[in-house]
Amino acid sequence: MIKSNQRPLNDETGATGVPAEQLAALKAIVGDKGLLLPSEGGAGNDLLPYETCVRYGAGKAAFVVRPATSSEVSQVLACCVAQGITVIPQSGNSGLVGASTPDATGTQGVLSLDRLSGTMELDEDNRSVTVGAGVRLSDLNSFLAERGYSFPIDLGADPRIGGMIATNTGGARFLRYGDVRQNTLGIKVVLADDQGTELDFMSGLRKDNTGVDWKQIFIGTSGVYGVITEAVLNVERLPKQSAAALLVPRDEAAVLPLLRALEERCGSQLTAFEGMSAEAMACAFDHVPSLRNPFPGGELPGYAILAEVSRSWDKRETEESLDDLLEAVLAEIWEFEGEPLANAFIGRPEEMWSLRHALSEGVKHAGKLVPFDVSFRRGVLMDFRAAMAVELPKHFPEVRICDFGHIGDGGLHFNLAIAKDDPRLTDESFIPALRNWVVTRVTDFKGSFSAEHAIGRSNQSFYDSYTPEKIKSLAAGLKDLTSPGHLGAVKLG
Ligand SMILES: Cc1cc2nc3c(=O)[nH]c(=O)nc-3n(C[C@H](O)[C@H](O)[C@H](O)COP(=O)(O)OP(=O)(O)OC[C@H]3O[C@@H](n4cnc5c(N)ncnc54)[C@H](O)[C@@H]3O)c2cc1C
């Protein structure tokens, strides 16, 4: 039976809202090292890193429980379900929608998966790796790189595998390799039910149509249906050659023709097509001093695209280099009617990627940031940008648009920055009104209000408003079937 998760702050335990005997039961499962409790008076709080998310401030945890195996996750969940305790699964805590940390009540526990590292096992014949859900992306990729492979989801943070699966991370090379869903061949999951049921979908098969593909319901659903403890992932050959260029389109209308022309000429060797606005680049140069400005005279174009081509083999003697290929392709495009390309610079890929990956950090310092992770059909994305450039100042003057995006897959990080001393920030209704207005316009353009960050507290209200009732009731039914306990920060039903 599931009890209510409303529990009073308890005198027996002092700082935490969970009774001492329940904490003792958790400690019996995970040992001393596996349970962190708030300190009396909050001094020297070890829980702080688990309570604080990248954006949207900090909550307050009743405890942090850190199981080291799938079986311990199972026992922890069974125990929390029996006691009616809410637990929030947390991996790398790099999520951007406020879904991996507890709320402010002090009654929720964090289920940290950071000790679920296990061993990594590469299967070269299957081109897959079996990995614990707590492994960091960087550690997985170091392990794979030594063997000539990579897990090809590329982003400016270092999440853990379980969190990546629960959010279905996209990243900057989606265009070529797809998202986490496309690269997940198997998972092990523990349900928040009274048994802590473990489900094994770890076959690693690339083809399997023997009924419902259950693993899919745990991918991109923010951990509400179960806790991922292990995975089998597709890996790719590590690129051995790459070349990159910064392209300056004639105007917004020229961006999609450039993408189509590159896709036609480079095929699957085109691995990225990332858009960067002048405002976003300026923030990166202002706030990341190590960055070198690659544009002649340091003058930033209104919009630039980072295009990358790569190959998984060493250059053969008779083969043209990728720099030459890119140069030849750009020369052809240069001659196009209407001249979609205003300028282009071929340069060191690492330098160009440093700029691309510094944008997130840069825009964080641009003022009070109001971020959106939205997506559109590819042909609509630049129309949305153009419409916003005209409409936003009319409705919300002096709000800077510092956007960048994965244009090749229709994704846009539509970041708005407001000066920190803007008096409108003292009005509590100002940011909600701005956010609602933008999301309404996103839906007018038939886009998604969450492209690759999944659902969290920050966009729950949009989920509630824009998801059809029938879908919500199906999601609620699925929740009752899988994990009826109080799991996760998100409500999909
Ligand atoms: C600088 C920066 C750049 C970023 N760039 C990108 C980008 O390009 N593309 C992109 O998609 N994202 C990006 N992100 C967002 C973030 O890195 C991803 O969402 C990431 O996949 C989250 O993984 P995590 O391990 O940090 O998960 P967490 O933040 O710990 O958790 C995320 C969600 O998953 C749930 N969860 C965590 N672990 C599990 C588990 N084992 N089982 C079930 N549920 C679980 C949590 O409850 C929460 O709902 C970026 C973040 C930063 C800070």
mmCIF file of N, CA and C in Angstrom, residues 430-484:
data_model
loop_
_atom_site.group_PDB
_atom_site.id
_atom_site.type_symbol
_atom_site.label_atom_id
_atom_site.label_comp_id
_atom_site.label_asym_id
_atom_site.label_seq_id
_atom_site.Cartn_x
_atom_site.Cartn_y
_atom_site.Cartn_z
ATOM 1 N N PHE A 430 6.127 39.138 -14.067
ATOM 2 C CA PHE A 430 6.749 39.513 -15.337
ATOM 3 C C PHE A 430 7.338 38.296 -16.081
ATOM 4 N N ILE A 431 8.171 37.523 -15.400
ATOM 5 C CA ILE A 431 8.810 36.386 -16.103
ATOM 6 C C ILE A 431 7.777 35.321 -16.491
ATOM 7 N N PRO A 432 6.839 34.956 -15.618
ATOM 8 C CA PRO A 432 5.810 34.000 -16.073
ATOM 9 C C PRO A 432 5.058 34.500 -17.309
ATOM 10 N N ALA A 433 4.765 35.813 -17.344
ATOM 11 C CA ALA A 433 4.039 36.339 -18.515
ATOM 12 C C ALA A 433 4.902 36.218 -19.770
ATOM 13 N N LEU A 434 6.182 36.520 -19.627
ATOM 14 C CA LEU A 434 7.109 36.413 -20.765
ATOM 15 C C LEU A 434 7.210 34.952 -21.231
ATOM 16 N N ARG A 435 7.353 34.034 -20.278
ATOM 17 C CA ARG A 435 7.505 32.618 -20.634
ATOM 18 C C ARG A 435 6.233 32.092 -21.319
ATOM 19 N N ASN A 436 5.087 32.477 -20.768
ATOM 20 C CA ASN A 436 3.833 31.997 -21.377
ATOM 21 C C ASN A 436 3.676 32.540 -22.789
ATOM 22 N N TRP A 437 4.051 33.802 -22.965
ATOM 23 C CA TRP A 437 3.911 34.407 -24.292
ATOM 24 C C TRP A 437 4.802 33.677 -25.304
ATOM 25 N N VAL A 438 6.042 33.423 -24.925
ATOM 26 C CA VAL A 438 6.959 32.750 -25.863
ATOM 27 C C VAL A 438 6.434 31.353 -26.203
ATOM 28 N N VAL A 439 6.015 30.596 -25.176
ATOM 29 C CA VAL A 439 5.576 29.216 -25.442
ATOM 30 C C VAL A 439 4.301 29.210 -26.295
ATOM 31 N N THR A 440 3.452 30.201 -26.096
ATOM 32 C CA THR A 440 2.265 30.287 -26.963
ATOM 33 C C THR A 440 2.697 30.478 -28.410
ATOM 34 N N ARG A 441 3.699 31.330 -28.621
ATOM 35 C CA ARG A 441 4.166 31.552 -29.996
ATOM 36 C C ARG A 441 4.843 30.280 -30.550
ATOM 37 N N VAL A 442 5.555 29.551 -29.673
ATOM 38 C CA VAL A 442 6.186 28.289 -30.116
ATOM 39 C C VAL A 442 5.097 27.331 -30.611
ATOM 40 N N THR A 443 4.013 27.235 -29.871
ATOM 41 C CA THR A 443 2.961 26.303 -30.291
ATOM 42 C C THR A 443 2.239 26.830 -31.533
ATOM 43 N N ASP A 444 2.156 28.165 -31.673
ATOM 44 C CA ASP A 444 1.574 28.709 -32.915
ATOM 45 C C ASP A 444 2.382 28.247 -34.135
ATOM 46 N N PHE A 445 3.712 28.117 -33.933
ATOM 47 C CA PHE A 445 4.574 27.660 -35.032
ATOM 48 C C PHE A 445 4.678 26.128 -35.054
ATOM 49 N N LYS A 446 3.772 25.473 -34.304
ATOM 50 C CA LYS A 446 3.695 24.000 -34.253
ATOM 51 C C LYS A 446 5.001 23.368 -33.767
ATOM 52 N N GLY A 447 5.629 24.061 -32.818
ATOM 53 C CA GLY A 447 6.884 23.548 -32.269
ATOM 54 C C GLY A 447 6.670 22.848 -30.942
ATOM 55 N N SER A 448 7.792 22.373 -30.351
ATOM 56 C CA SER A 448 7.758 21.709 -29.046
ATOM 57 C C SER A 448 8.378 22.636 -28.008
ATOM 58 N N PHE A 449 7.774 22.690 -26.804
ATOM 59 C CA PHE A 449 8.337 23.540 -25.747
ATOM 60 C C PHE A 449 9.453 22.824 -24.988
ATOM 61 N N SER A 450 9.687 21.551 -25.296
ATOM 62 C CA SER A 450 10.847 20.872 -24.699
ATOM 63 C C SER A 450 11.486 19.967 -25.740
ATOM 64 N N ALA A 451 12.547 20.451 -26.350
ATOM 65 C CA ALA A 451 13.166 19.705 -27.448
ATOM 66 C C ALA A 451 14.023 18.560 -26.951
ATOM 67 N N GLU A 452 14.907 18.835 -25.971
ATOM 68 C CA GLU A 452 15.870 17.794 -25.586
ATOM 69 C C GLU A 452 16.186 17.808 -24.091
ATOM 70 N N HIS A 453 15.465 18.600 -23.302
ATOM 71 C CA HIS A 453 15.753 18.626 -21.862
ATOM 72 C C HIS A 453 14.685 17.904 -21.052
ATOM 73 N N ALA A 454 13.675 17.356 -21.727
ATOM 74 C CA ALA A 454 12.563 16.629 -21.083
ATOM 75 C C ALA A 454 11.740 17.556 -20.195
ATOM 76 N N ILE A 455 10.934 16.940 -19.316
ATOM 77 C CA ILE A 455 10.029 17.732 -18.466
ATOM 78 C C ILE A 455 10.624 17.810 -17.055
ATOM 79 N N GLY A 456 10.489 18.995 -16.469
ATOM 80 C CA GLY A 456 10.923 19.205 -15.079
ATOM 81 C C GLY A 456 9.998 20.237 -14.457
ATOM 82 N N ARG A 457 10.353 20.668 -13.239
ATOM 83 C CA ARG A 457 9.472 21.637 -12.573
ATOM 84 C C ARG A 457 9.326 22.917 -13.398
ATOM 85 N N SER A 458 10.401 23.285 -14.116
ATOM 86 C CA SER A 458 10.361 24.579 -14.812
ATOM 87 C C SER A 458 9.403 24.576 -16.006
ATOM 88 N N ASN A 459 9.138 23.413 -16.580
ATOM 89 C CA ASN A 459 8.207 23.423 -17.722
ATOM 90 C C ASN A 459 6.980 22.516 -17.493
ATOM 91 N N GLN A 460 6.790 22.112 -16.218
ATOM 92 C CA GLN A 460 5.615 21.279 -15.893
ATOM 93 C C GLN A 460 4.312 21.990 -16.286
ATOM 94 N N SER A 461 4.258 23.311 -16.051
ATOM 95 C CA SER A 461 2.985 24.012 -16.322
ATOM 96 C C SER A 461 2.674 23.990 -17.821
ATOM 97 N N PHE A 462 3.718 24.004 -18.656
ATOM 98 C CA PHE A 462 3.473 23.933 -20.104
ATOM 99 C C PHE A 462 2.972 22.535 -20.476
ATOM 100 N N TYR A 463 3.587 21.524 -19.834
ATOM 101 C CA TYR A 463 3.099 20.151 -20.070
ATOM 102 C C TYR A 463 1.617 20.076 -19.699
ATOM 103 N N ASP A 464 1.291 20.615 -18.519
ATOM 104 C CA ASP A 464 -0.098 20.540 -18.044
ATOM 105 C C ASP A 464 -1.049 21.249 -19.010
ATOM 106 N N SER A 465 -0.609 22.393 -19.547
ATOM 107 C CA SER A 465 -1.508 23.178 -20.414
ATOM 108 C C SER A 465 -1.625 22.604 -21.826
ATOM 109 N N TYR A 466 -0.515 22.084 -22.349
ATOM 110 C CA TYR A 466 -0.517 21.757 -23.779
ATOM 111 C C TYR A 466 -0.665 20.261 -24.089
ATOM 112 N N THR A 467 -0.678 19.408 -23.060
ATOM 113 C CA THR A 467 -0.819 17.974 -23.336
ATOM 114 C C THR A 467 -2.303 17.605 -23.314
ATOM 115 N N PRO A 468 -2.775 16.946 -24.359
ATOM 116 C CA PRO A 468 -4.186 16.570 -24.391
ATOM 117 C C PRO A 468 -4.562 15.686 -23.197
ATOM 118 N N GLU A 469 -5.793 15.851 -22.699
ATOM 119 C CA GLU A 469 -6.250 15.117 -21.512
ATOM 120 C C GLU A 469 -6.120 13.606 -21.701
ATOM 121 N N LYS A 470 -6.425 13.130 -22.909
ATOM 122 C CA LYS A 470 -6.368 11.674 -23.161
ATOM 123 C C LYS A 470 -4.934 11.163 -22.965
ATOM 124 N N ILE A 471 -3.961 11.952 -23.441
ATOM 125 C CA ILE A 471 -2.556 11.532 -23.301
ATOM 126 C C ILE A 471 -2.170 11.538 -21.818
ATOM 127 N N LYS A 472 -2.635 12.559 -21.099
ATOM 128 C CA LYS A 472 -2.319 12.614 -19.663
ATOM 129 C C LYS A 472 -2.922 11.415 -18.942
ATOM 130 N N SER A 473 -4.143 11.027 -19.354
ATOM 131 C CA SER A 473 -4.743 9.913 -18.618
ATOM 132 C C SER A 473 -4.046 8.590 -18.984
ATOM 133 N N LEU A 474 -3.563 8.452 -20.212
ATOM 134 C CA LEU A 474 -2.769 7.253 -20.557
ATOM 135 C C LEU A 474 -1.474 7.232 -19.745
ATOM 136 N N ALA A 475 -0.854 8.419 -19.627
ATOM 137 C CA ALA A 475 0.406 8.513 -18.876
ATOM 138 C C ALA A 475 0.172 8.155 -17.405
ATOM 139 N N ALA A 476 -0.973 8.580 -16.868
ATOM 140 C CA ALA A 476 -1.286 8.276 -15.460
ATOM 141 C C ALA A 476 -1.502 6.768 -15.283
ATOM 142 N N GLY A 477 -2.166 6.146 -16.253
ATOM 143 C CA GLY A 477 -2.399 4.701 -16.190
ATOM 144 C C GLY A 477 -1.081 3.935 -16.207
ATOM 145 N N LEU A 478 -0.174 4.400 -17.054
ATOM 146 C CA LEU A 478 1.145 3.763 -17.164
ATOM 147 C C LEU A 478 1.917 3.901 -15.854
ATOM 148 N N LYS A 479 1.760 5.038 -15.224
ATOM 149 C CA LYS A 479 2.437 5.286 -13.938
ATOM 150 C C LYS A 479 1.911 4.297 -12.881
ATOM 151 N N ASP A 480 0.574 4.127 -12.828
ATOM 152 C CA ASP A 480 0.003 3.180 -11.854
ATOM 153 C C ASP A 480 0.497 1.761 -12.107
ATOM 154 N N LEU A 481 0.650 1.424 -13.384
ATOM 155 C CA LEU A 481 1.093 0.071 -13.737
ATOM 156 C C LEU A 481 2.552 -0.181 -13.407
ATOM 157 N N THR A 482 3.387 0.852 -13.584
ATOM 158 C CA THR A 482 4.823 0.642 -13.442
ATOM 159 C C THR A 482 5.309 1.005 -12.046
ATOM 160 N N SER A 483 5.267 2.287 -11.727
ATOM 161 C CA SER A 483 5.839 2.781 -10.468
ATOM 162 C C SER A 483 4.796 3.575 -9.702
ATOM 163 N N PRO A 484 3.916 2.878 -8.981
ATOM 164 C CA PRO A 484 2.878 3.619 -8.247
ATOM 165 C C PRO A 484 3.416 4.445 -7.083
#
